[in-house]
Short mmCIF file of C-alpha atoms and ligand atoms in Angstrom, two decimals:
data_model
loop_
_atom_site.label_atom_id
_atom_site.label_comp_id
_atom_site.label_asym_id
_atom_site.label_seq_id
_atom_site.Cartn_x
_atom_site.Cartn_y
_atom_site.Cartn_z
CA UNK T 2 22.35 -0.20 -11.85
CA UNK T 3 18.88 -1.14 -12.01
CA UNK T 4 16.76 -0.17 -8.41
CA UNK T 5 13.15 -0.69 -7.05
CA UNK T 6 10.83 1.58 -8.41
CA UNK T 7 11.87 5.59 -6.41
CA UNK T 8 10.30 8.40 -5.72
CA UNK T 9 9.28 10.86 -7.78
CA UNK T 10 8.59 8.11 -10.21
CA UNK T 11 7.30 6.16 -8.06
CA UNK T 12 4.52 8.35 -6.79
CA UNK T 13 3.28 9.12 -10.37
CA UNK T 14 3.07 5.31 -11.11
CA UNK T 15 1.23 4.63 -7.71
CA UNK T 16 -1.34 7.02 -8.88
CA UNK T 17 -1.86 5.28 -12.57
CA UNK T 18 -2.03 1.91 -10.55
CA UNK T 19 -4.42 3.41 -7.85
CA UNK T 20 -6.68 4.86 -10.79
CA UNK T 21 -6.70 1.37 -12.30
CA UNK T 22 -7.52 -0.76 -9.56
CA UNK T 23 -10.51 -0.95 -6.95
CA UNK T 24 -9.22 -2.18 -4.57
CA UNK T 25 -9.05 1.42 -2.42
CA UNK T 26 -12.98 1.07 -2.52
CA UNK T 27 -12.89 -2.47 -1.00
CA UNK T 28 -10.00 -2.14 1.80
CA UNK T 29 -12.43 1.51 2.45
CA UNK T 30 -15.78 -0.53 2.68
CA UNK T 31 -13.53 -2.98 5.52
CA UNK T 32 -11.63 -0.42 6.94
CA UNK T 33 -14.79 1.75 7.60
CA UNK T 34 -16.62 -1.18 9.24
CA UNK T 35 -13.74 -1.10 11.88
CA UNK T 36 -13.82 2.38 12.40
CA UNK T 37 -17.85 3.14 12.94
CA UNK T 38 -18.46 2.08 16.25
CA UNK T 39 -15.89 4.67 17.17
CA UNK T 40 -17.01 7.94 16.50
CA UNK T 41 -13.75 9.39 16.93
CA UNK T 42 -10.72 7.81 15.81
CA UNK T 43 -6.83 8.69 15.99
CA UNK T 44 -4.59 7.20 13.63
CA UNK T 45 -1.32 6.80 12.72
CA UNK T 46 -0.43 5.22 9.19
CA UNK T 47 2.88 3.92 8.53
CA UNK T 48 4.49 4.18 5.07
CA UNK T 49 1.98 7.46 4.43
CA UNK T 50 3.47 7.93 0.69
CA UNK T 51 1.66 10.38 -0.84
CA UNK T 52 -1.84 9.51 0.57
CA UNK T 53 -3.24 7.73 -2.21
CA UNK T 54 -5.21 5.54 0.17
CA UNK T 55 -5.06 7.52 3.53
CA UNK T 56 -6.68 10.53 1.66
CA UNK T 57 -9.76 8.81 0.32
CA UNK T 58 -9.69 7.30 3.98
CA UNK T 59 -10.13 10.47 5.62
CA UNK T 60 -12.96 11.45 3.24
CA UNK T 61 -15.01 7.87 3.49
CA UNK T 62 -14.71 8.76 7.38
CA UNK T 63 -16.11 12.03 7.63
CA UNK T 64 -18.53 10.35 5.02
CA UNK T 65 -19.40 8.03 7.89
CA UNK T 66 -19.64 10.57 10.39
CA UNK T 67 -16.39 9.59 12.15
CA UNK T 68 -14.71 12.29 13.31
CA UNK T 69 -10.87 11.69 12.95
CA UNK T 70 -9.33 13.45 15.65
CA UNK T 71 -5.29 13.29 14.77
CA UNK T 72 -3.87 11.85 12.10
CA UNK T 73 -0.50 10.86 11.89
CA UNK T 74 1.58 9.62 9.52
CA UNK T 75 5.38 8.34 9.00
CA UNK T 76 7.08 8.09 6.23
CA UNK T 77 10.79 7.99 4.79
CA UNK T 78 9.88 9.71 2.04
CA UNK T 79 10.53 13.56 2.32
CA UNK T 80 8.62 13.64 -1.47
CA UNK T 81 6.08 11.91 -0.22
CA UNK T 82 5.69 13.92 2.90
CA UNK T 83 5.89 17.17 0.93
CA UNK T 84 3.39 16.07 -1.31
CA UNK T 85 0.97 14.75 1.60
CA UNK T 86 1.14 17.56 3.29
CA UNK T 87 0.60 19.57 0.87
CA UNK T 88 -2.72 17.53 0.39
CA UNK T 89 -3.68 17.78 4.08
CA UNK T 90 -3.37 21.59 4.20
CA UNK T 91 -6.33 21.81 1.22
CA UNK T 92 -9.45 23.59 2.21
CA UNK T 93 -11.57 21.00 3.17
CA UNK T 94 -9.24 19.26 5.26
CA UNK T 95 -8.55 22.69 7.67
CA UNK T 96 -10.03 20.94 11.02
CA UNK T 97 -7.57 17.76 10.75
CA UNK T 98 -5.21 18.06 13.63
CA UNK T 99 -2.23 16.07 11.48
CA UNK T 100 1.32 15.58 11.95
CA UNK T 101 3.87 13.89 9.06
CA UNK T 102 6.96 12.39 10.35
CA UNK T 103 9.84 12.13 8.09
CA UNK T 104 11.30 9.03 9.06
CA UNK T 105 11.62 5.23 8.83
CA UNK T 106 8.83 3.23 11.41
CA UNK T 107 11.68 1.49 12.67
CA UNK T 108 13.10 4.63 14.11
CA UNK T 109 9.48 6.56 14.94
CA UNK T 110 9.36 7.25 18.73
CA UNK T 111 6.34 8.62 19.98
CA UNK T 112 4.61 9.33 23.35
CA UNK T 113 1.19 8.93 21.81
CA UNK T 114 -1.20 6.06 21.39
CA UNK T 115 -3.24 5.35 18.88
CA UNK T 116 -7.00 3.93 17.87
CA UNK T 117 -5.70 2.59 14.75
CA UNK T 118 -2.25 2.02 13.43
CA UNK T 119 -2.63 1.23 9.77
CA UNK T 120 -0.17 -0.90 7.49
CA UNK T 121 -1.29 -0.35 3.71
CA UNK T 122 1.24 -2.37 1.44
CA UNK T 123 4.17 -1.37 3.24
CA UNK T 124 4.98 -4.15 5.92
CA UNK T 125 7.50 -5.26 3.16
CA UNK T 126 9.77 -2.42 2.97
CA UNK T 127 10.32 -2.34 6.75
CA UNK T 128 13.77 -3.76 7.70
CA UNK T 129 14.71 -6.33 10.02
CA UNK T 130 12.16 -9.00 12.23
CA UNK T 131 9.14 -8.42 11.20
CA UNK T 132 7.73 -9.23 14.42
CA UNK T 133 9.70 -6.35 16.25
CA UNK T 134 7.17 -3.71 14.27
CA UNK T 135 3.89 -5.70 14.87
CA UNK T 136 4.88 -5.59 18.68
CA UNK T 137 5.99 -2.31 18.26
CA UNK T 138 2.44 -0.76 16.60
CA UNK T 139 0.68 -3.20 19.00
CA UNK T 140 2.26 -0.76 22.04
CA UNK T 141 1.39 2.44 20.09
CA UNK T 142 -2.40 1.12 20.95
CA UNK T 143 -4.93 3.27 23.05
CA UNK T 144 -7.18 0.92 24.49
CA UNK T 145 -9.42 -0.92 22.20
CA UNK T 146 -7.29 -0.26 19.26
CA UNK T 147 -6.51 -1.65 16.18
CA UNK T 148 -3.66 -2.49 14.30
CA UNK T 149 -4.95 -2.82 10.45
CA UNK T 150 -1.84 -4.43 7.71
CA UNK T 151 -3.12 -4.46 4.24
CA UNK T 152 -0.75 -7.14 2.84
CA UNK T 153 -0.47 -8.40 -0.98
CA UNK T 154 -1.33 -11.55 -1.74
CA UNK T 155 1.46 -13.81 -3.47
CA UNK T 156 1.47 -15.11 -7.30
CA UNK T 157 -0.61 -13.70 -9.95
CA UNK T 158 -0.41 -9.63 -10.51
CA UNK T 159 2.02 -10.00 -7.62
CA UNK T 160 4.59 -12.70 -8.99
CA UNK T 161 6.56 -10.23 -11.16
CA UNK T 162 6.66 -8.13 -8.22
CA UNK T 163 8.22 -11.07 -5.75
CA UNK T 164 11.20 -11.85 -8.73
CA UNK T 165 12.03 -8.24 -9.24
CA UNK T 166 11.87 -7.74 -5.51
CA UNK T 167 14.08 -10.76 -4.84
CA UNK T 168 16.62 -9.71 -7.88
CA UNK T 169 16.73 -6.24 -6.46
CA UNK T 170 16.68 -6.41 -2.71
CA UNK T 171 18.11 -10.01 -2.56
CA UNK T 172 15.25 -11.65 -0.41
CA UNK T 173 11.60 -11.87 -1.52
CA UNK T 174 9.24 -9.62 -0.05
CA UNK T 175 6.50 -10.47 2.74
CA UNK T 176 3.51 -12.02 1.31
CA UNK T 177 0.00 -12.32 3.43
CA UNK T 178 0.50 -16.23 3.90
CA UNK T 179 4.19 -15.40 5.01
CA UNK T 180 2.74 -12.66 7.76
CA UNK T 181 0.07 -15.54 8.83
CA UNK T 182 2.40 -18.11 9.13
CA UNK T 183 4.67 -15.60 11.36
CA UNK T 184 1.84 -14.46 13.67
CA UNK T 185 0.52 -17.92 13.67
CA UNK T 186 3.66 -19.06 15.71
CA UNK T 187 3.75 -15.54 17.44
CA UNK T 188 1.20 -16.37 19.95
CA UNK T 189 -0.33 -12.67 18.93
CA UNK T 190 -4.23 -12.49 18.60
CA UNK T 191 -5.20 -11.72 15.19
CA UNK T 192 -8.09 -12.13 12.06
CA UNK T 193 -7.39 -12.49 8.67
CA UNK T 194 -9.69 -11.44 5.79
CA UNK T 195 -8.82 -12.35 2.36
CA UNK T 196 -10.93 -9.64 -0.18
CA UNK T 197 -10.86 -10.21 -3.82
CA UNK T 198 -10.48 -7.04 -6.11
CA UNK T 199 -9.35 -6.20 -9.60
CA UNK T 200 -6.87 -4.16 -11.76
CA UNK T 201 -7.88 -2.50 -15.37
CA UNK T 202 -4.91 -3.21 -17.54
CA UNK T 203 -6.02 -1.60 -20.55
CA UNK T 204 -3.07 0.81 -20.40
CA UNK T 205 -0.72 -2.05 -21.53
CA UNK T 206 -2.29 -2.73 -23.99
CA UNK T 207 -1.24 0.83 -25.73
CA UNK T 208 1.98 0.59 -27.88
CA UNK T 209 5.43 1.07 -27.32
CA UNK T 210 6.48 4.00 -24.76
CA UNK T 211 3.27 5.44 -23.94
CA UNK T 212 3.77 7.14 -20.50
CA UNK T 213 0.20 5.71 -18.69
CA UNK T 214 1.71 1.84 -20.17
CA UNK T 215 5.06 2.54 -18.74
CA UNK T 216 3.65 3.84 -15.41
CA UNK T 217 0.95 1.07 -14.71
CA UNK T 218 3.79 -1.83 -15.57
CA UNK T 219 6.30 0.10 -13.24
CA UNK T 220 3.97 0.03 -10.53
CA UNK T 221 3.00 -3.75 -10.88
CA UNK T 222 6.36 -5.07 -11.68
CA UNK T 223 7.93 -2.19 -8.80
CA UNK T 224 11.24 -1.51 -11.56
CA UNK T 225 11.30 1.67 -13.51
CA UNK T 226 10.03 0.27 -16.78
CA UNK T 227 11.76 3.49 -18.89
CA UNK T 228 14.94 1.47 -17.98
CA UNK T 229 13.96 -1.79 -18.93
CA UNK T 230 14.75 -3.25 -22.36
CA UNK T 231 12.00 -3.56 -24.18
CA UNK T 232 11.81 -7.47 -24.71
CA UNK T 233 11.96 -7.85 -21.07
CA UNK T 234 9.41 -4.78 -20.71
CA UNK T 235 6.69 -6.80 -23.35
CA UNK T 236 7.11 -10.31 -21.88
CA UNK T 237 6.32 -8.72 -18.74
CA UNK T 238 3.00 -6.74 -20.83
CA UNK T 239 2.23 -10.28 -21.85
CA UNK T 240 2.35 -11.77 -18.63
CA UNK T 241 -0.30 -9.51 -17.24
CA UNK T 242 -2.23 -9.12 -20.64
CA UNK T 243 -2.47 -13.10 -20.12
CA UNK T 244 -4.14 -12.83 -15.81
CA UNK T 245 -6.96 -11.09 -17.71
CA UNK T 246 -10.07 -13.26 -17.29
CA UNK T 247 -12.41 -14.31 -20.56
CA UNK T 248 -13.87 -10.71 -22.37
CA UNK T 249 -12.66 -8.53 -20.10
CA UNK T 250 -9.67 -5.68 -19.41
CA UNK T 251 -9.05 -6.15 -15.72
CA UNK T 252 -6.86 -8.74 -13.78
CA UNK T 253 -7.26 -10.26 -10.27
CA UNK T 254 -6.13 -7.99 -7.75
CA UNK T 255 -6.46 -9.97 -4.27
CA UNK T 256 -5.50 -8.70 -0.32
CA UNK T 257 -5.61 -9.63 2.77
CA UNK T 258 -6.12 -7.91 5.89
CA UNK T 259 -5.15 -8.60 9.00
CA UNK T 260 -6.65 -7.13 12.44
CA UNK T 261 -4.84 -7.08 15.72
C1 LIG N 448 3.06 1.14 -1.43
S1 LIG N 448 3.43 2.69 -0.69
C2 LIG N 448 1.98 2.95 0.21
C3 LIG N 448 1.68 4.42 0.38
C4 LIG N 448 0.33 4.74 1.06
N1 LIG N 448 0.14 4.01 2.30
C5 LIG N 448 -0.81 4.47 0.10
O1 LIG N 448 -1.48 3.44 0.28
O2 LIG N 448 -1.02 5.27 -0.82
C6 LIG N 448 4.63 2.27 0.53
C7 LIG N 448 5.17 3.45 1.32
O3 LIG N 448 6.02 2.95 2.36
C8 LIG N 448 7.05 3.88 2.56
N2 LIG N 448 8.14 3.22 3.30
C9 LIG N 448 9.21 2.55 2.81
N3 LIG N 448 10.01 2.14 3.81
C10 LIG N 448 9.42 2.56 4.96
C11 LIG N 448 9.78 2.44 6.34
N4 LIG N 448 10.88 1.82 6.71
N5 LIG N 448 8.96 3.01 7.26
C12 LIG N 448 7.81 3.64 6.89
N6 LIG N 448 7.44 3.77 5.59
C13 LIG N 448 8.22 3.23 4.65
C14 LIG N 448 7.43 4.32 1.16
O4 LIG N 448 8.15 5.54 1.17
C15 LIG N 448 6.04 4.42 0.51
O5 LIG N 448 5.54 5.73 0.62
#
């Protein structure tokens, strides 16, 4: 039976896909705008994975001076964790005080609170009212803090995503305009930032099985591409091949963030 995309496979495509698109660097130039009046920031990042984001995080903050003083993140994962950890313990990263919880965010319990609770491109996997886990991160809050979602933005490099998502999980996943129009009618305070970014999809251009190809489309499309036939696997090379604007290799790659 066909799934989504899994871990350990799905790890090794997120960091093809993370390689091939900027849009780290632009939710880090936003994310770091937050954070600098701060100083000193505690945070605790849901759907940690491996750390392909929250590890250049940590480095663009002690590039900006901000001292992060507990880091904490929770994750189902215990590949992901492994690897993350493994990460964290590096020299260089001796004087983070971190913690990495092996569990879904739906049953994290904590006494702590938080200067930031981060959502980056997970929001979607998380079961049940989506509503329940943006009250719950908004009570895992210090004062003055933040909760930061990094959602995907629907159609384009995303629509393969939504009808392999739908097929797979049997409901489409969260877009940003379906998390507006929910905390629009929530009565919760919140901004909204659309940023525009873009994805190098050189790699499917290669032929047949090459593993970097294979990786990049099972990242964007979220289904382990090894397992897909290959008509289906080159219509969806063709789909993305045809997002790529006039003389160059890169496709939009568009999120939004939302700050609460
Ligand atoms: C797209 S990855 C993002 C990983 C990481 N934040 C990054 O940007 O590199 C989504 C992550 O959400 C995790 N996840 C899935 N269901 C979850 C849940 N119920 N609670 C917390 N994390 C979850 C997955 O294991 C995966 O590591």
């Amino acid at each position: 039976m066909t799934t989504l995309l899994a871990d350990p496979y799905y790890s090794e495509s997120n960091a093809v896909f993370r390689r091939a698109t900027n849009q780290t660097e632009v939710m880090l130039d936003r994310l770091a705008d937050h954070a600098r009046d701060r100083g000193r920031i505690t945070i605790l990042s849901v759907g940690s994975g491996v750390g392909l984001f929250e590890l250049p995080m940590l480095t663009r903050l002690g590039e900006e001076g901000i001292t992060v003083a507990r880091f904490v993140g929770v994750d189902p994962s215990a590949h992901a964790n492994a690897v993350l950890g493994r990460k964290l313990a590096d020299p260089g990263n001796e004087a983070l005080d971190f913690e990495l919880v092996a569990t879904p965010f739906e049953t994290y319990d904590t006494e702590a609170r938080f200067d930031m609770v981060l959502f980056n491109h997970v929001f979607e996997y998380l079961a049940g009212d989506p509503l329940t886990w943006v009250g719950k991160s908004l009570g895992l809050l210090a004062d003055g803090g933040n909760v930061l979602l990094f959602s995907p933005n629907r159609g384009g490099i995303n629509q393969i995503y939504q009808d392999v998502f739908a097929e797979l999980v049997g409901a489409p996943p969260l877009f940003a305009d379906d998390i507006e129009v929910m905390l629009d009618g929530s009565g919760i305070a919140f901004s909204m930032e659309s940023m525009m970014a873009t994805c190098d999809v050189s790699a499917l251009q290669q032929l047949g099985e090459d593993p970097e190809k294979l990786m990049l489309l099972s990242f964007l499309t979220q289904r382990d591409c090894r397992d897909v036939a290959s008509e289906v696997r080159e219509h969806y090379v063709e789909y993305y091949l045809s997002l790529r604007q006039p003389g160059r290799n890169s496709i939009p790659h568009p999120v939004t963030l939302f700050v609460m």
